[in-house]
Amino acid sequence: NRLFAAAFGRAPDQGGSDFWVDQASNSQIGFDQVAEQFLRSPEGIARFAPDAPNGDFCRNLYEGVLGRLPDDAGLEFWVGQLDAGTFTQADMLIDFANSQENIVSTDELNDLPEPGPGGVASPVGIDPLGGVVPDPVLVVPQITEPPTI
């Protein structure tokens, strides 16, 4: 639900949620593919302009997911990651969705359990397939010193 809310700025309807959870839970597609499909949907294109230059996409991601403009260092960092191919746009959407800043700022979603296999709730930081969902602040320092998002 957090990835959907980050991509579309709203909670999913039950049918949509069930569809995407089923797809990911049955290993039919990965979360990166779900994020890519969200970005390439008409609604995702309107929100984030994934075909725009990387700087525009990053600004749209900051505004759409975090509700703010990027700081200069953050924008430079994330554009650099896209330009270098270190991150894909889908990776960035996932990382922004799971960032501490997004989690804290979306308190109403914190009360909703993340559905896992069979509809079982997963704790924050664990994806429904059992893997750890990286927070960008934890992942990025291995690459270079990141700005906090």
CSV table of C-alpha atoms in Angstrom, one decimal:
chain,number,residue,atom,x,y,z
A,1,ASN,CA,0.0,0.0,0.0
A,2,ARG,CA,2.9,2.4,0.7
A,3,LEU,CA,4.3,2.0,-2.8
A,4,PHE,CA,0.9,2.6,-4.4
A,5,ALA,CA,0.3,5.6,-2.2
A,6,ALA,CA,3.7,7.1,-3.1
A,7,ALA,CA,3.0,6.5,-6.8
A,8,PHE,CA,-0.5,7.9,-6.9
A,9,GLY,CA,-0.9,10.0,-3.8
A,10,ARG,CA,-3.9,8.0,-2.5
A,11,ALA,CA,-4.7,4.6,-1.1
A,12,PRO,CA,-5.5,1.8,-3.5
A,13,ASP,CA,-9.0,0.5,-3.9
A,14,GLN,CA,-9.4,-3.0,-2.6
A,15,GLY,CA,-9.5,-4.6,-6.0
A,16,GLY,CA,-6.3,-2.9,-7.1
A,17,SER,CA,-4.6,-3.7,-3.9
A,18,ASP,CA,-5.6,-7.3,-4.1
A,19,PHE,CA,-4.3,-7.5,-7.7
A,20,TRP,CA,-0.9,-6.1,-7.1
A,21,VAL,CA,-0.4,-8.0,-3.8
A,22,ASP,CA,-1.3,-11.2,-5.6
A,23,GLN,CA,1.1,-10.4,-8.5
A,24,ALA,CA,4.0,-9.7,-6.1
A,25,SER,CA,3.2,-12.4,-3.6
A,26,ASN,CA,3.1,-15.2,-6.2
A,27,SER,CA,6.4,-14.0,-7.6
A,28,GLN,CA,4.8,-13.2,-10.9
A,29,ILE,CA,6.5,-9.9,-10.9
A,30,GLY,CA,8.9,-8.1,-8.6
A,31,PHE,CA,8.3,-4.9,-6.7
A,32,ASP,CA,10.6,-3.1,-9.2
A,33,GLN,CA,8.3,-4.2,-12.0
A,34,VAL,CA,5.3,-3.1,-10.0
A,35,ALA,CA,6.9,0.3,-9.5
A,36,GLU,CA,7.8,0.5,-13.2
A,37,GLN,CA,4.2,-0.2,-14.2
A,38,PHE,CA,3.0,2.4,-11.8
A,39,LEU,CA,5.4,5.0,-13.3
A,40,ARG,CA,4.3,4.0,-16.9
A,41,SER,CA,0.6,4.2,-16.1
A,42,PRO,CA,-1.3,7.2,-17.4
A,43,GLU,CA,-1.6,8.5,-13.8
A,44,GLY,CA,2.1,7.8,-13.1
A,45,ILE,CA,3.1,9.6,-16.3
A,46,ALA,CA,1.0,12.6,-15.3
A,47,ARG,CA,2.5,12.7,-11.8
A,48,PHE,CA,6.2,12.1,-12.5
A,49,ALA,CA,6.9,12.5,-16.2
A,50,PRO,CA,9.2,9.5,-16.4
A,51,ASP,CA,10.2,10.4,-19.9
A,52,ALA,CA,11.4,13.9,-18.9
A,53,PRO,CA,15.0,14.7,-18.1
A,54,ASN,CA,16.3,13.1,-14.9
A,55,GLY,CA,16.3,16.4,-13.0
A,56,ASP,CA,12.6,17.0,-13.8
A,57,PHE,CA,11.7,13.4,-12.8
A,58,CYS,CA,13.6,13.7,-9.5
A,59,ARG,CA,11.9,17.0,-8.7
A,60,ASN,CA,8.5,15.5,-9.5
A,61,LEU,CA,9.3,12.5,-7.3
A,62,TYR,CA,10.3,14.8,-4.3
A,63,GLU,CA,7.1,16.8,-4.8
A,64,GLY,CA,4.8,13.9,-5.5
A,65,VAL,CA,6.1,11.5,-2.8
A,66,LEU,CA,7.6,13.7,-0.1
A,67,GLY,CA,5.5,16.8,-0.7
A,68,ARG,CA,8.4,19.2,-1.0
A,69,LEU,CA,11.0,20.5,-3.3
A,70,PRO,CA,14.4,18.8,-3.2
A,71,ASP,CA,17.4,20.4,-1.6
A,72,ASP,CA,20.2,21.0,-4.0
A,73,ALA,CA,22.5,18.3,-2.6
A,74,GLY,CA,19.6,15.7,-2.7
A,75,LEU,CA,18.7,16.6,-6.3
A,76,GLU,CA,22.3,16.4,-7.4
A,77,PHE,CA,22.7,13.1,-5.7
A,78,TRP,CA,19.6,11.4,-7.1
A,79,VAL,CA,20.1,12.8,-10.7
A,80,GLY,CA,23.7,11.5,-10.5
A,81,GLN,CA,22.4,8.0,-9.5
A,82,LEU,CA,20.0,8.0,-12.5
A,83,ASP,CA,22.6,9.3,-14.9
A,84,ALA,CA,25.1,6.7,-13.7
A,85,GLY,CA,22.6,3.9,-14.0
A,86,THR,CA,23.1,3.0,-10.3
A,87,PHE,CA,19.3,3.4,-9.7
A,88,THR,CA,16.4,3.1,-12.1
A,89,GLN,CA,13.3,5.3,-11.8
A,90,ALA,CA,11.4,2.4,-10.3
A,91,ASP,CA,14.2,1.9,-7.7
A,92,MET,CA,13.9,5.5,-6.7
A,93,LEU,CA,10.1,5.3,-6.4
A,94,ILE,CA,10.5,2.3,-4.1
A,95,ASP,CA,13.3,4.0,-2.1
A,96,PHE,CA,11.3,7.2,-1.7
A,97,ALA,CA,8.2,5.3,-0.7
A,98,ASN,CA,10.1,3.4,2.0
A,99,SER,CA,12.1,6.4,3.1
A,100,GLN,CA,11.8,7.4,6.8
A,101,GLU,CA,10.6,10.9,5.7
A,102,ASN,CA,7.7,9.4,3.7
A,103,ILE,CA,6.8,6.9,6.4
A,104,VAL,CA,6.7,9.7,9.1
A,105,SER,CA,4.8,12.1,6.9
A,106,THR,CA,2.1,9.6,6.0
A,107,ASP,CA,0.9,8.8,9.5
A,108,GLU,CA,-2.5,7.8,8.2
A,109,LEU,CA,-0.9,5.0,6.2
A,110,ASN,CA,1.2,3.9,9.2
A,111,ASP,CA,-2.0,2.5,10.8
A,112,LEU,CA,-2.6,0.3,7.8
A,113,PRO,CA,-0.8,-3.0,7.8
A,114,GLU,CA,1.2,-3.9,4.7
A,115,PRO,CA,-0.4,-6.9,3.1
A,116,GLY,CA,1.8,-9.9,2.7
A,117,PRO,CA,1.2,-13.4,1.4
A,118,GLY,CA,-2.4,-14.5,2.3
A,119,GLY,CA,-3.2,-10.9,3.5
A,120,VAL,CA,-0.9,-11.2,6.5
A,121,ALA,CA,0.5,-7.9,7.7
A,122,SER,CA,4.2,-7.2,7.4
A,123,PRO,CA,6.1,-4.9,9.7
A,124,VAL,CA,7.6,-1.7,8.3
A,125,GLY,CA,10.9,-2.5,6.6
A,126,ILE,CA,10.0,-6.1,5.5
A,127,ASP,CA,8.3,-6.7,2.2
A,128,PRO,CA,5.5,-9.2,1.8
A,129,LEU,CA,7.9,-11.7,0.1
A,130,GLY,CA,10.1,-11.8,3.2
A,131,GLY,CA,13.0,-9.6,2.0
A,132,VAL,CA,14.2,-6.5,3.8
A,133,VAL,CA,13.0,-3.3,2.1
A,134,PRO,CA,15.9,-0.9,2.0
A,135,ASP,CA,15.6,2.6,3.3
A,136,PRO,CA,17.5,4.9,0.9
A,137,VAL,CA,19.4,6.4,3.8
A,138,LEU,CA,20.7,2.9,4.7
A,139,VAL,CA,21.4,1.8,1.1
A,140,VAL,CA,22.9,4.9,-0.5
A,141,PRO,CA,25.9,5.4,1.9
A,142,GLN,CA,27.5,2.4,0.3
A,143,ILE,CA,27.6,4.3,-2.9
A,144,THR,CA,28.5,7.8,-1.7
A,145,GLU,CA,27.5,10.2,1.1
A,146,PRO,CA,23.8,10.8,0.5
A,147,PRO,CA,21.6,13.7,1.5
A,148,THR,CA,18.9,12.8,3.9
A,149,ILE,CA,15.4,12.4,2.5
